[in-house]
Tab-separated table of C-alpha atoms in Angstrom:
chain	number	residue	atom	x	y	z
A	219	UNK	CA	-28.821	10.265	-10.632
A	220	UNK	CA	-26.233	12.674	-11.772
A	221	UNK	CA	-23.470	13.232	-9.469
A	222	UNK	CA	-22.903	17.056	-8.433
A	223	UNK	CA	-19.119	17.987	-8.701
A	224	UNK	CA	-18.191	20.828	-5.781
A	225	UNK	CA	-18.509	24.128	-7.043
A	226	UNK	CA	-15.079	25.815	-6.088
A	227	UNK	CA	-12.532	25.013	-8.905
A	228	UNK	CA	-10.041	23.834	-6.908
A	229	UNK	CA	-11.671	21.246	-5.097
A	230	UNK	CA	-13.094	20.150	-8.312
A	231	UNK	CA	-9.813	19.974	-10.105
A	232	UNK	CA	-8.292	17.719	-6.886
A	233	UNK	CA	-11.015	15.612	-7.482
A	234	UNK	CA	-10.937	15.269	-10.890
A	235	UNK	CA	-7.221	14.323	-10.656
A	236	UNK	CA	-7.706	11.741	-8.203
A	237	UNK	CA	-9.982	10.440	-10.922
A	238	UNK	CA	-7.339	10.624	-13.348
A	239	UNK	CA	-4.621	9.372	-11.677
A	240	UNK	CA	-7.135	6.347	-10.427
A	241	UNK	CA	-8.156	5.176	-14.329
A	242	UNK	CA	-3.888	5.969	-15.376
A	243	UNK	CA	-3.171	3.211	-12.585
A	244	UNK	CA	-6.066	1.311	-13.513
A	245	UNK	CA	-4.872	0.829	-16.928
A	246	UNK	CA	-0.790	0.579	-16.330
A	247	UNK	CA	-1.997	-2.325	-13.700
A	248	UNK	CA	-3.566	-4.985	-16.270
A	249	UNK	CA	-0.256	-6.970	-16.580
A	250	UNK	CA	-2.046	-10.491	-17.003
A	251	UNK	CA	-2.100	-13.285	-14.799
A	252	UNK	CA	1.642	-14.089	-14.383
A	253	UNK	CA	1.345	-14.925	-10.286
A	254	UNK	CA	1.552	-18.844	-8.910
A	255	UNK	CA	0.243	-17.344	-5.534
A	256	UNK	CA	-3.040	-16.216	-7.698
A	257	UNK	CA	-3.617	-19.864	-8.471
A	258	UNK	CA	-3.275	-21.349	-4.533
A	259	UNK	CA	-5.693	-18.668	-4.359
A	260	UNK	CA	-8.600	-19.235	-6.696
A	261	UNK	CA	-7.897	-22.658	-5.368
A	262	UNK	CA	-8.660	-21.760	-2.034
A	263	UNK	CA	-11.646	-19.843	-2.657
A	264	UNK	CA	-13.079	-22.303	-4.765
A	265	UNK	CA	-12.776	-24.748	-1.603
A	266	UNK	CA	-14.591	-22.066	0.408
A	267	UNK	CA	-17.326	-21.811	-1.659
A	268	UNK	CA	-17.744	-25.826	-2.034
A	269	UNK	CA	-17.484	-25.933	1.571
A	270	UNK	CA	-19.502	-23.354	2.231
A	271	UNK	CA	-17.287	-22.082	5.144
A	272	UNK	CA	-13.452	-22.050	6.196
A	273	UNK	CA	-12.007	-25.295	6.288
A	274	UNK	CA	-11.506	-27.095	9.532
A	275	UNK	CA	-7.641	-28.583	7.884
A	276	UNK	CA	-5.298	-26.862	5.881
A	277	UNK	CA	-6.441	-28.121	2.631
A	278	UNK	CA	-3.201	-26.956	0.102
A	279	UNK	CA	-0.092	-25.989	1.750
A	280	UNK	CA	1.912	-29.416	2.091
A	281	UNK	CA	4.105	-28.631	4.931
A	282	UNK	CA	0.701	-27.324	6.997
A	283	UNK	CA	-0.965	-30.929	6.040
A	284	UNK	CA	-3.292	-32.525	9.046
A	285	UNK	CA	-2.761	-28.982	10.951
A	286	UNK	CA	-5.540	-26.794	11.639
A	287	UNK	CA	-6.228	-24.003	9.097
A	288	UNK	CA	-4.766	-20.822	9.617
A	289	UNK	CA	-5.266	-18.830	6.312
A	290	UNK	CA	-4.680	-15.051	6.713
A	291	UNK	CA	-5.469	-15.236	2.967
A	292	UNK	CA	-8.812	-16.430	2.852
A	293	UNK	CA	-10.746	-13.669	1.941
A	294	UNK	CA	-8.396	-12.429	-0.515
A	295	UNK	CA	-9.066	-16.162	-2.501
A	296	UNK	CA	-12.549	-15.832	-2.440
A	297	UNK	CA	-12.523	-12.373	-3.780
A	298	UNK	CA	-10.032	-13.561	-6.653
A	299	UNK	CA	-12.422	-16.581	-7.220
A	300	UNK	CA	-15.551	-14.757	-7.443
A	301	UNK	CA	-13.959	-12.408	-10.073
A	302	UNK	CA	-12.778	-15.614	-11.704
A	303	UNK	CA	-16.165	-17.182	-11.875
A	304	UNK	CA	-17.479	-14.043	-13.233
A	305	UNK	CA	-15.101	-13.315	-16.056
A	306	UNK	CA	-12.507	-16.376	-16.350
A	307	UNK	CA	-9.080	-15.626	-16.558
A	308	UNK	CA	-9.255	-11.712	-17.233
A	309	UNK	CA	-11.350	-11.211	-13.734
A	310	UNK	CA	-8.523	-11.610	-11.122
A	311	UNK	CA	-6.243	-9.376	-13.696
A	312	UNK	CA	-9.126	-6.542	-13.884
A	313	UNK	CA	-9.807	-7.145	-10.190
A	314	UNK	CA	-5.734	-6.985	-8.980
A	315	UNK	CA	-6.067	-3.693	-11.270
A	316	UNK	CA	-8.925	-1.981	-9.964
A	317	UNK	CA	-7.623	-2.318	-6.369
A	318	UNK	CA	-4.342	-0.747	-7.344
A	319	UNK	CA	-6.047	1.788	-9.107
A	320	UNK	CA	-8.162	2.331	-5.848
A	321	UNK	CA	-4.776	2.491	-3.745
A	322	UNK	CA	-3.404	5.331	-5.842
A	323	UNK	CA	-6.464	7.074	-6.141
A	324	UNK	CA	-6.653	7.516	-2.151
A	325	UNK	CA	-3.105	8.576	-1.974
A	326	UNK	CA	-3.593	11.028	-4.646
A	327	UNK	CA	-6.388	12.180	-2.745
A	328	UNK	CA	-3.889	12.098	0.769
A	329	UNK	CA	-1.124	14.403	-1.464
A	330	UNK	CA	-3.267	17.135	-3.281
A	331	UNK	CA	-5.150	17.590	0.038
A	332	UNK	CA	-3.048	21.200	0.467
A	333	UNK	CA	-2.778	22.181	-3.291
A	334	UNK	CA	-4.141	25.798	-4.097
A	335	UNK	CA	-2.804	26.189	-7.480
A	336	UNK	CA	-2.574	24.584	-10.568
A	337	UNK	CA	1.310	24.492	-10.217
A	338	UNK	CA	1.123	22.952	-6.602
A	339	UNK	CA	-1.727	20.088	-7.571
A	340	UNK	CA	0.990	19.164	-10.426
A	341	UNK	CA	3.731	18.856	-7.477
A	342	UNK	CA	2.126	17.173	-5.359
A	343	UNK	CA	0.505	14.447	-8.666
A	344	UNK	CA	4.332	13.584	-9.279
A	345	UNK	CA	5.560	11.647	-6.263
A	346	UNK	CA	2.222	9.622	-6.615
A	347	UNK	CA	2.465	9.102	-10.561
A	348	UNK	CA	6.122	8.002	-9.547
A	349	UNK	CA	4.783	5.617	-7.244
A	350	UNK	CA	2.580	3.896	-9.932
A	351	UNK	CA	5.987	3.004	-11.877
A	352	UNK	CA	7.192	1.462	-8.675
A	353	UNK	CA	4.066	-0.646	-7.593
A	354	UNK	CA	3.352	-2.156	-11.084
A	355	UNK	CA	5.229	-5.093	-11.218
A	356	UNK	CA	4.000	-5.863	-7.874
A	357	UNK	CA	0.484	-5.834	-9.447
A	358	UNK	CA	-1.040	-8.898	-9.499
A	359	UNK	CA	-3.862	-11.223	-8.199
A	360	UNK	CA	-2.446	-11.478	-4.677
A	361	UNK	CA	-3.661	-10.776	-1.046
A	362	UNK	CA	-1.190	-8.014	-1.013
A	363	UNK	CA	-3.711	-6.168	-3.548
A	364	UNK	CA	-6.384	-5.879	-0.372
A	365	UNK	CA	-3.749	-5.172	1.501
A	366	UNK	CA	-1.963	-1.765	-0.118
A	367	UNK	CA	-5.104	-0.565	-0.239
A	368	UNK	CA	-6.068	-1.175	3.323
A	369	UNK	CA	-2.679	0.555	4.010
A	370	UNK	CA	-3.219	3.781	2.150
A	371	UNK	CA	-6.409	4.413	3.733
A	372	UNK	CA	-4.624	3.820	7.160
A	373	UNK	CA	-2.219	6.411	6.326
A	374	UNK	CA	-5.075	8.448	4.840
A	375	UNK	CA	-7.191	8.029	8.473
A	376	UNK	CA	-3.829	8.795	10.627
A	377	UNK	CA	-3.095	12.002	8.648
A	378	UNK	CA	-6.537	13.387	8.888
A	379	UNK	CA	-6.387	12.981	12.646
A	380	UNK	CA	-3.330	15.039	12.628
A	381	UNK	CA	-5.201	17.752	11.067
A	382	UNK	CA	-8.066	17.386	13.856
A	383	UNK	CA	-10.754	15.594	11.885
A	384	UNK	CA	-11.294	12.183	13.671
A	385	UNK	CA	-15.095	11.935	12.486
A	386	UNK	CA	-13.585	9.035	10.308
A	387	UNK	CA	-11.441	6.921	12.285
A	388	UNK	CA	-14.282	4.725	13.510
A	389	UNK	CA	-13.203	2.977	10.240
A	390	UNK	CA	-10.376	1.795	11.500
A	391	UNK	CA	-11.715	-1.510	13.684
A	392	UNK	CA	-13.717	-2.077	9.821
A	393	UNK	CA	-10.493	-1.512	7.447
A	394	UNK	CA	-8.722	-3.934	10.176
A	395	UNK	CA	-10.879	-6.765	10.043
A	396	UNK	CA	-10.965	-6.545	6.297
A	397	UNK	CA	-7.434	-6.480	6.432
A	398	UNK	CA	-6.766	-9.221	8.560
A	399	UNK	CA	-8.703	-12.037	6.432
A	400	UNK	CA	-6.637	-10.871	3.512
A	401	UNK	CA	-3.190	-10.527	4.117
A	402	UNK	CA	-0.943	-10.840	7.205
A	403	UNK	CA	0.214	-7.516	6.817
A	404	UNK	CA	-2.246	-5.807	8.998
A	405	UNK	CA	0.545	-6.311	11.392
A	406	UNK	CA	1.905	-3.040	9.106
A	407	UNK	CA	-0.972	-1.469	10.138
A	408	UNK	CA	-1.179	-1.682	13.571
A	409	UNK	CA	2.634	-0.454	14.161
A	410	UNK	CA	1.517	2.945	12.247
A	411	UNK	CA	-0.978	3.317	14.694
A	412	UNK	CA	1.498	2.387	17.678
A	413	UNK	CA	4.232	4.539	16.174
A	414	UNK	CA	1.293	7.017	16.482
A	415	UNK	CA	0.357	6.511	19.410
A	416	UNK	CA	3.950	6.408	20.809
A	417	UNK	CA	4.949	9.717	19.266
A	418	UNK	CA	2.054	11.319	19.978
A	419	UNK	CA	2.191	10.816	23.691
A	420	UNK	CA	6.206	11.720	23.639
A	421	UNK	CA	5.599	14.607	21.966
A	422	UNK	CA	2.913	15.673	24.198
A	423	UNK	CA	4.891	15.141	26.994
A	424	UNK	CA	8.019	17.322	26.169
A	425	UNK	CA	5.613	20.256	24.399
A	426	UNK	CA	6.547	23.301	25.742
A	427	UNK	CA	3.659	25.396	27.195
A	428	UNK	CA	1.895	27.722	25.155
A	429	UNK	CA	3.058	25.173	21.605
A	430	UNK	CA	0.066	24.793	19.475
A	431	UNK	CA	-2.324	22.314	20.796
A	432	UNK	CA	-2.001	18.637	19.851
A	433	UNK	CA	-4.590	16.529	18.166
A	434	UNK	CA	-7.227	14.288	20.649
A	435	UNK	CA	-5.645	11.189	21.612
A	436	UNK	CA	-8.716	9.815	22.885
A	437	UNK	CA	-11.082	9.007	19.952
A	438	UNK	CA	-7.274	7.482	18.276
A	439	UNK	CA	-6.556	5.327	21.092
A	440	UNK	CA	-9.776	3.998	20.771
A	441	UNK	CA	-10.465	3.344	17.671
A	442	UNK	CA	-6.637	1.537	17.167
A	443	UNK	CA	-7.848	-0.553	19.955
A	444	UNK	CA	-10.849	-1.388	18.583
A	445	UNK	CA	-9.042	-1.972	14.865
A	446	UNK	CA	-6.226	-4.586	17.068
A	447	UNK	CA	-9.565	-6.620	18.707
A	448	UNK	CA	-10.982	-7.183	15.228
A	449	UNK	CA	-8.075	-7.737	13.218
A	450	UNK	CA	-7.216	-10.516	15.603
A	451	UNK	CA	-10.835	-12.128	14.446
A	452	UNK	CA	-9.232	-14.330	11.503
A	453	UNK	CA	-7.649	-17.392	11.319
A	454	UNK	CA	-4.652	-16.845	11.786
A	455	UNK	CA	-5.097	-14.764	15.058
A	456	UNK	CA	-1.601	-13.799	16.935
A	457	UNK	CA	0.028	-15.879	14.352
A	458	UNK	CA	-0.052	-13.800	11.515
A	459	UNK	CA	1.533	-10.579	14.141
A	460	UNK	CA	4.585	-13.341	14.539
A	461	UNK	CA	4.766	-14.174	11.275
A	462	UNK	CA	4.962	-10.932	9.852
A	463	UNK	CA	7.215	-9.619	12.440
A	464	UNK	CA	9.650	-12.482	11.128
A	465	UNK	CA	9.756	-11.619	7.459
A	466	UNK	CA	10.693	-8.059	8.850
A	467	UNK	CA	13.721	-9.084	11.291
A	468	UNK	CA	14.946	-11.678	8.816
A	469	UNK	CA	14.934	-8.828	5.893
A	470	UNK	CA	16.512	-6.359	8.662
A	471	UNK	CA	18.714	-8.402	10.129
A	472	UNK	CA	19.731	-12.026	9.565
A	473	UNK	CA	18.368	-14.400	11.719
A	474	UNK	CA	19.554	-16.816	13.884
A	475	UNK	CA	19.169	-20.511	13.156
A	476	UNK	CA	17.662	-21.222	15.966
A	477	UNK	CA	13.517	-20.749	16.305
A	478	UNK	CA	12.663	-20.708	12.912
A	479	UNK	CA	15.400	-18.710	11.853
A	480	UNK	CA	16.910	-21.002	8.954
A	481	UNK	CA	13.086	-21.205	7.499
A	482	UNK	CA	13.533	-17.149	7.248
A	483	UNK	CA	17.182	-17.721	6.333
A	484	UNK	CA	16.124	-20.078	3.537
A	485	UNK	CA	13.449	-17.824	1.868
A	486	UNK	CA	15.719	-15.003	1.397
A	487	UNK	CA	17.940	-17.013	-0.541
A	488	UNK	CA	15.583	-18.928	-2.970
A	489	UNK	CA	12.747	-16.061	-3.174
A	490	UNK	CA	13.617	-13.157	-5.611
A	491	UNK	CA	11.085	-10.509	-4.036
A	492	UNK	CA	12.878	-10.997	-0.735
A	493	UNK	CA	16.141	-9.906	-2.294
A	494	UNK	CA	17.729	-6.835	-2.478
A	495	UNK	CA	16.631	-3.977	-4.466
A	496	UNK	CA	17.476	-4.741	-8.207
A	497	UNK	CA	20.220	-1.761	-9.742
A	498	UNK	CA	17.899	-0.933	-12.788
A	499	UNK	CA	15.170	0.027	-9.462
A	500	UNK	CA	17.597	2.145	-8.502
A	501	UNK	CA	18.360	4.287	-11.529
A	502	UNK	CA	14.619	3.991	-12.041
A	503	UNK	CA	11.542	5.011	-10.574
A	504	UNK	CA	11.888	3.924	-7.342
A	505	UNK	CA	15.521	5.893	-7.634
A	506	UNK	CA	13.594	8.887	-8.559
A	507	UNK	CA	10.953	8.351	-6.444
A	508	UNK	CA	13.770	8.338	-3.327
A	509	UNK	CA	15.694	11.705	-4.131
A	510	UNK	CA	12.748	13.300	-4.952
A	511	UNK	CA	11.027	12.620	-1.639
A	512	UNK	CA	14.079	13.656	0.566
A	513	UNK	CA	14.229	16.635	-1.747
A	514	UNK	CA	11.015	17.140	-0.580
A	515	UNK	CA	11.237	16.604	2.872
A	516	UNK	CA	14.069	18.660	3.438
A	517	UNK	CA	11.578	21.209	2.313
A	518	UNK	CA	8.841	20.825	4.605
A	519	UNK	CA	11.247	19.751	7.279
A	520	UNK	CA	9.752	22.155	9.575
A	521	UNK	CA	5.930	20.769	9.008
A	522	UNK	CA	6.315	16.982	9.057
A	523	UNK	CA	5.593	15.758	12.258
A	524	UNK	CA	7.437	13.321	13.981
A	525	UNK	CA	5.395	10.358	12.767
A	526	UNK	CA	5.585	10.998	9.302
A	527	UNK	CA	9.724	11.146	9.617
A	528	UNK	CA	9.237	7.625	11.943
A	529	UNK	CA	7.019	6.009	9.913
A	530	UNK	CA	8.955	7.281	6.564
A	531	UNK	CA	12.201	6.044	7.763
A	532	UNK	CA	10.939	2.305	9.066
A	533	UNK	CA	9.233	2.230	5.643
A	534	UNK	CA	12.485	2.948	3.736
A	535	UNK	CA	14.516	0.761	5.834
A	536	UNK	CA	12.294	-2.016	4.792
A	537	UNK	CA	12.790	-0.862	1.225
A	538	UNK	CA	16.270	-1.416	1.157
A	539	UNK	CA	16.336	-4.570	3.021
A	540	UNK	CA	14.650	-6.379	0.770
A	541	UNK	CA	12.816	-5.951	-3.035
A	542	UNK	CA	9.091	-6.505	-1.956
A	543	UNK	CA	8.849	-3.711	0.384
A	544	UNK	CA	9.481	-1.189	-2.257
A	545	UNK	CA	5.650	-0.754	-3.436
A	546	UNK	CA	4.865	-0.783	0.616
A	547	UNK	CA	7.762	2.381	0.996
A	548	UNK	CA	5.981	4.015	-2.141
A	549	UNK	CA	2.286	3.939	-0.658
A	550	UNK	CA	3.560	5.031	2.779
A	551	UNK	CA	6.124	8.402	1.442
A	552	UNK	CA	4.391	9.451	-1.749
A	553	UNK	CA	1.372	10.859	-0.458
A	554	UNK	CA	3.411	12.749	2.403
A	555	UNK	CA	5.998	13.853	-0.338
A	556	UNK	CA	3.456	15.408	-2.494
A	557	UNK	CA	1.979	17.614	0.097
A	558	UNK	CA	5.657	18.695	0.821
A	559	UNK	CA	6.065	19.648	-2.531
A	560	UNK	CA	2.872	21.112	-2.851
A	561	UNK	CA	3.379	23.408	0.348
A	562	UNK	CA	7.202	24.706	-1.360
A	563	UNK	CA	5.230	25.765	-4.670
A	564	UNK	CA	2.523	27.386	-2.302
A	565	UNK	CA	5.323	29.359	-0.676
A	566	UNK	CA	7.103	30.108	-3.996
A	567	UNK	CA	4.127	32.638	-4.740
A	568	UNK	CA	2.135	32.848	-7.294
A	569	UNK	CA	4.768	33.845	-9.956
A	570	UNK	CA	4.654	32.810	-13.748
A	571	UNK	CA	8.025	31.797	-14.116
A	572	UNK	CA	7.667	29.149	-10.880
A	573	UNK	CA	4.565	27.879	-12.477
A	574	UNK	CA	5.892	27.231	-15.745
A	575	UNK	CA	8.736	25.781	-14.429
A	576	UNK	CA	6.805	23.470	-11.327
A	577	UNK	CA	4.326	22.548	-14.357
A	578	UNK	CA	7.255	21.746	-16.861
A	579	UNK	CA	8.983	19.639	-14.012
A	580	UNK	CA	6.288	17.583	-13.384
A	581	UNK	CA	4.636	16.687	-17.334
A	582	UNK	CA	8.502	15.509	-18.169
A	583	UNK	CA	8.469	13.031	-14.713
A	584	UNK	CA	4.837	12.127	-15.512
A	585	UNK	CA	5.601	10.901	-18.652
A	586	UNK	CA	9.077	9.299	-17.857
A	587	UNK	CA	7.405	7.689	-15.330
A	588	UNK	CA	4.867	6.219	-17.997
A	589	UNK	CA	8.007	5.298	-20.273
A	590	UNK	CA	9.559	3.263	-17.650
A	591	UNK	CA	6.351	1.857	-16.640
A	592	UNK	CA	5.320	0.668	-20.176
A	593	UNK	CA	9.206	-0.268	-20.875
A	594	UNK	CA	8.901	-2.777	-17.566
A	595	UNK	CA	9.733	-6.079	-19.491
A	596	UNK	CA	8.130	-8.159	-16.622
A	597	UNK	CA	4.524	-6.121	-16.425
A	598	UNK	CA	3.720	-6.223	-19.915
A	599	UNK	CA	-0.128	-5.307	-20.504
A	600	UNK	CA	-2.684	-7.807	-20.961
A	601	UNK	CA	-5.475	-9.704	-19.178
A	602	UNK	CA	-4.919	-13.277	-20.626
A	603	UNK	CA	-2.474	-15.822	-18.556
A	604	UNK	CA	1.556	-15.024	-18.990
A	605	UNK	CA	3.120	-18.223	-20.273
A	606	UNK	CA	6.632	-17.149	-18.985
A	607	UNK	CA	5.155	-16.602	-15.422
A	608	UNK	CA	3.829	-19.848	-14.464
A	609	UNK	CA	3.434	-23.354	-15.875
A	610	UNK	CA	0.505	-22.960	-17.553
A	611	UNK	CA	-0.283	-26.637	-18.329
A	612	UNK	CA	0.174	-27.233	-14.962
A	613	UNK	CA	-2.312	-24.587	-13.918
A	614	UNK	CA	-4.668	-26.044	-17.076
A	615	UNK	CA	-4.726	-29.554	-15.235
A	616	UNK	CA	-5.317	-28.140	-11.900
């Protein structure tokens, strides 16, 4: 059956961006199979499918031998293994893609929710095409690829609450769960929804009378309680909360030795991702990506809420702390620095001259961004296995 596309222009042309920014990240995210991680993986799932259920024993990780498993991952493997099974070495690559592409395709959707105008929807497209740039040489067949997604749709849920439709967040407990059996990240999600929360109730508490009235707390508090019960059904239960919570501090702030400290001390020095933010990022995308969205902010100053600034600063902190979080700062500001944008055009008017020049503006980042992107010399396209990212004979014997 033929799909009908909305009658009003506008909504159709949001939509059809989406769809075009979805199949643009699609594309720029088959980098081949350059990921060791992918490989523990496919490993992993395979032993959950021979098994027929989680293992009782960590079966892979040598320093978690004879102790009970605690995989946050698991999913995520068998996922990658099915797609494996199904296509050989190309599946994981098309299936890291096709999440990706699903990731930017709901934060385009989260950014050109406001756009009215032609001029506008191109605005709000270039924080997001930006962010494509930045998240593709994190692209690969990892748990984090569940996971980015899972976060955009968070963001997506929290933002539409803010607006006052909370038909959707019954999601939430859903998304969680999925999240959870993925990637330990989920701890991410569940401090946006207690920034939320936290903000929301502060803010309610110093409105003056007669300010605008805020959104329902109720069907949010539920829900995010309902989304903490089931993310805690995996695994890895409160362990994956402490886990995560220790990456962050030890990226933040230097840990002591003492309680695990020089394990968190150790990994910054020997893993690259946990290092700081290359220069070339810097003067590149991810630069661009920065000023743009304070430019943009400083804009809409007076209509982001205080969430958006809290959860925009933690997510840039992180950025800067370490190299890893800067597809994770991307997802999270993008989608609110688009609607910015989109909302200054809006109030520019409807005037050739700011059209041409909003439209202009935006094709010459769209396709720098796609320069830089295809000029990445570590994401170079391609489906097959990439001999200079693992050792392939290695993986062969496996």
């Amino acid at each position: 059956m033929t799909p009908v596309l909305p009658r009003d222009p506008a909504v159709r042309a949001k939509w059809l961006a989406v769809a075009a920014v979805g199949g643009a990240a699609f594309t720029a995210f088959l980098v081949g199979l350059k990921s060791p991680d992918g490989f523990h993986l496919l490993a992993l799932g395979r032993a959950l499918v021979r098994a027929g259920g989680l293992p009782a024993m960590e079966p892979f990780v040598y320093p978690l031998a004879d102790q009970p498993f605690i995989g946050s991952s698991w999913l995520s493997g068998l996922l990658l293994y099915a797609s494996h099974a199904l296509a050989g070495d190309a599946g994981p690559v098309v299936l890291a893609a096709a999440l990706g592409a699903a990731t930017l395709a709901v934060m385009a959707r989260d950014a050109t929710r406001e756009a009215r105008s032609a001029a506008a929807l191109a605005a709000a497209l270039l924080p997001v095409a930006l962010a494509i740039a930045v998240h593709r040489p994190r692209v690969a067949p990892r748990p984090e690829a569940v996971a980015f997604l899972c976060l955009a749709a968070t963001l997506l849920l929290v933002r539409r609450w803010e607006n006052g439709e909370a038909r959707r967040l019954w999601l939430l407990p859903a998304l969680f769960l999925m999240w959870a059996n993925a990637h330990q990240s989920v701890a991410a999600g569940a401090a946006i929804l207690g920034v939320t929360l936290v903000v929301a109730l502060a803010h309610r508490a110093v409105a003056r009378r007669g300010a605008p009235p805020a959104p329902d707390l109720k069907p949010l508090a539920l829900w995010s309680g309902a989304a903490l019960l089931a993310s805690l059904l995996s695994p890895s239960g409160w362990t994956q909360f402490r886990t995560a919570a220790g990456f962050v501090l030890s990226s933040v702030a230097p840990p002591s030795p003492g309680a695990g400290g020089g394990a968190y001390s150790m990994l910054r020095t020997m893993v690259m991702e946990l290092g700081p933010i290359p220069r070339e990022d810097w003067l590149g995308p991810f630069g661009a990506l920065t000023c743009l969205s304070a430019v943009a902010f400083a804009a809409g100053f007076n209509r982001s809420t205080p969430r958006q600034l809290a959860v925009a600063a933690g997510a840039f902190v992180l950025a800067v702390s370490a190299w890893r979080y800067e597809s994770l700062a991307a997802i999270v500001v993008a989608p609110m620095a688009g609607r910015h944008l989109a909302l200054a055009v809006e109030r520019l008017g409807t005037r050739r001259g700011v059209a041409v020049a909003t439209l202009a503006l935006s094709a010459a980042g769209l396709v720098a961004a796609a320069a830089w992107a295809v000029a990445t010399p570590y994401a170079r396209f391609g489906v097959a296995v990439e001999p200079w990212g693992l050792p392939v004979r290695t993986a062969e014997y496996l």
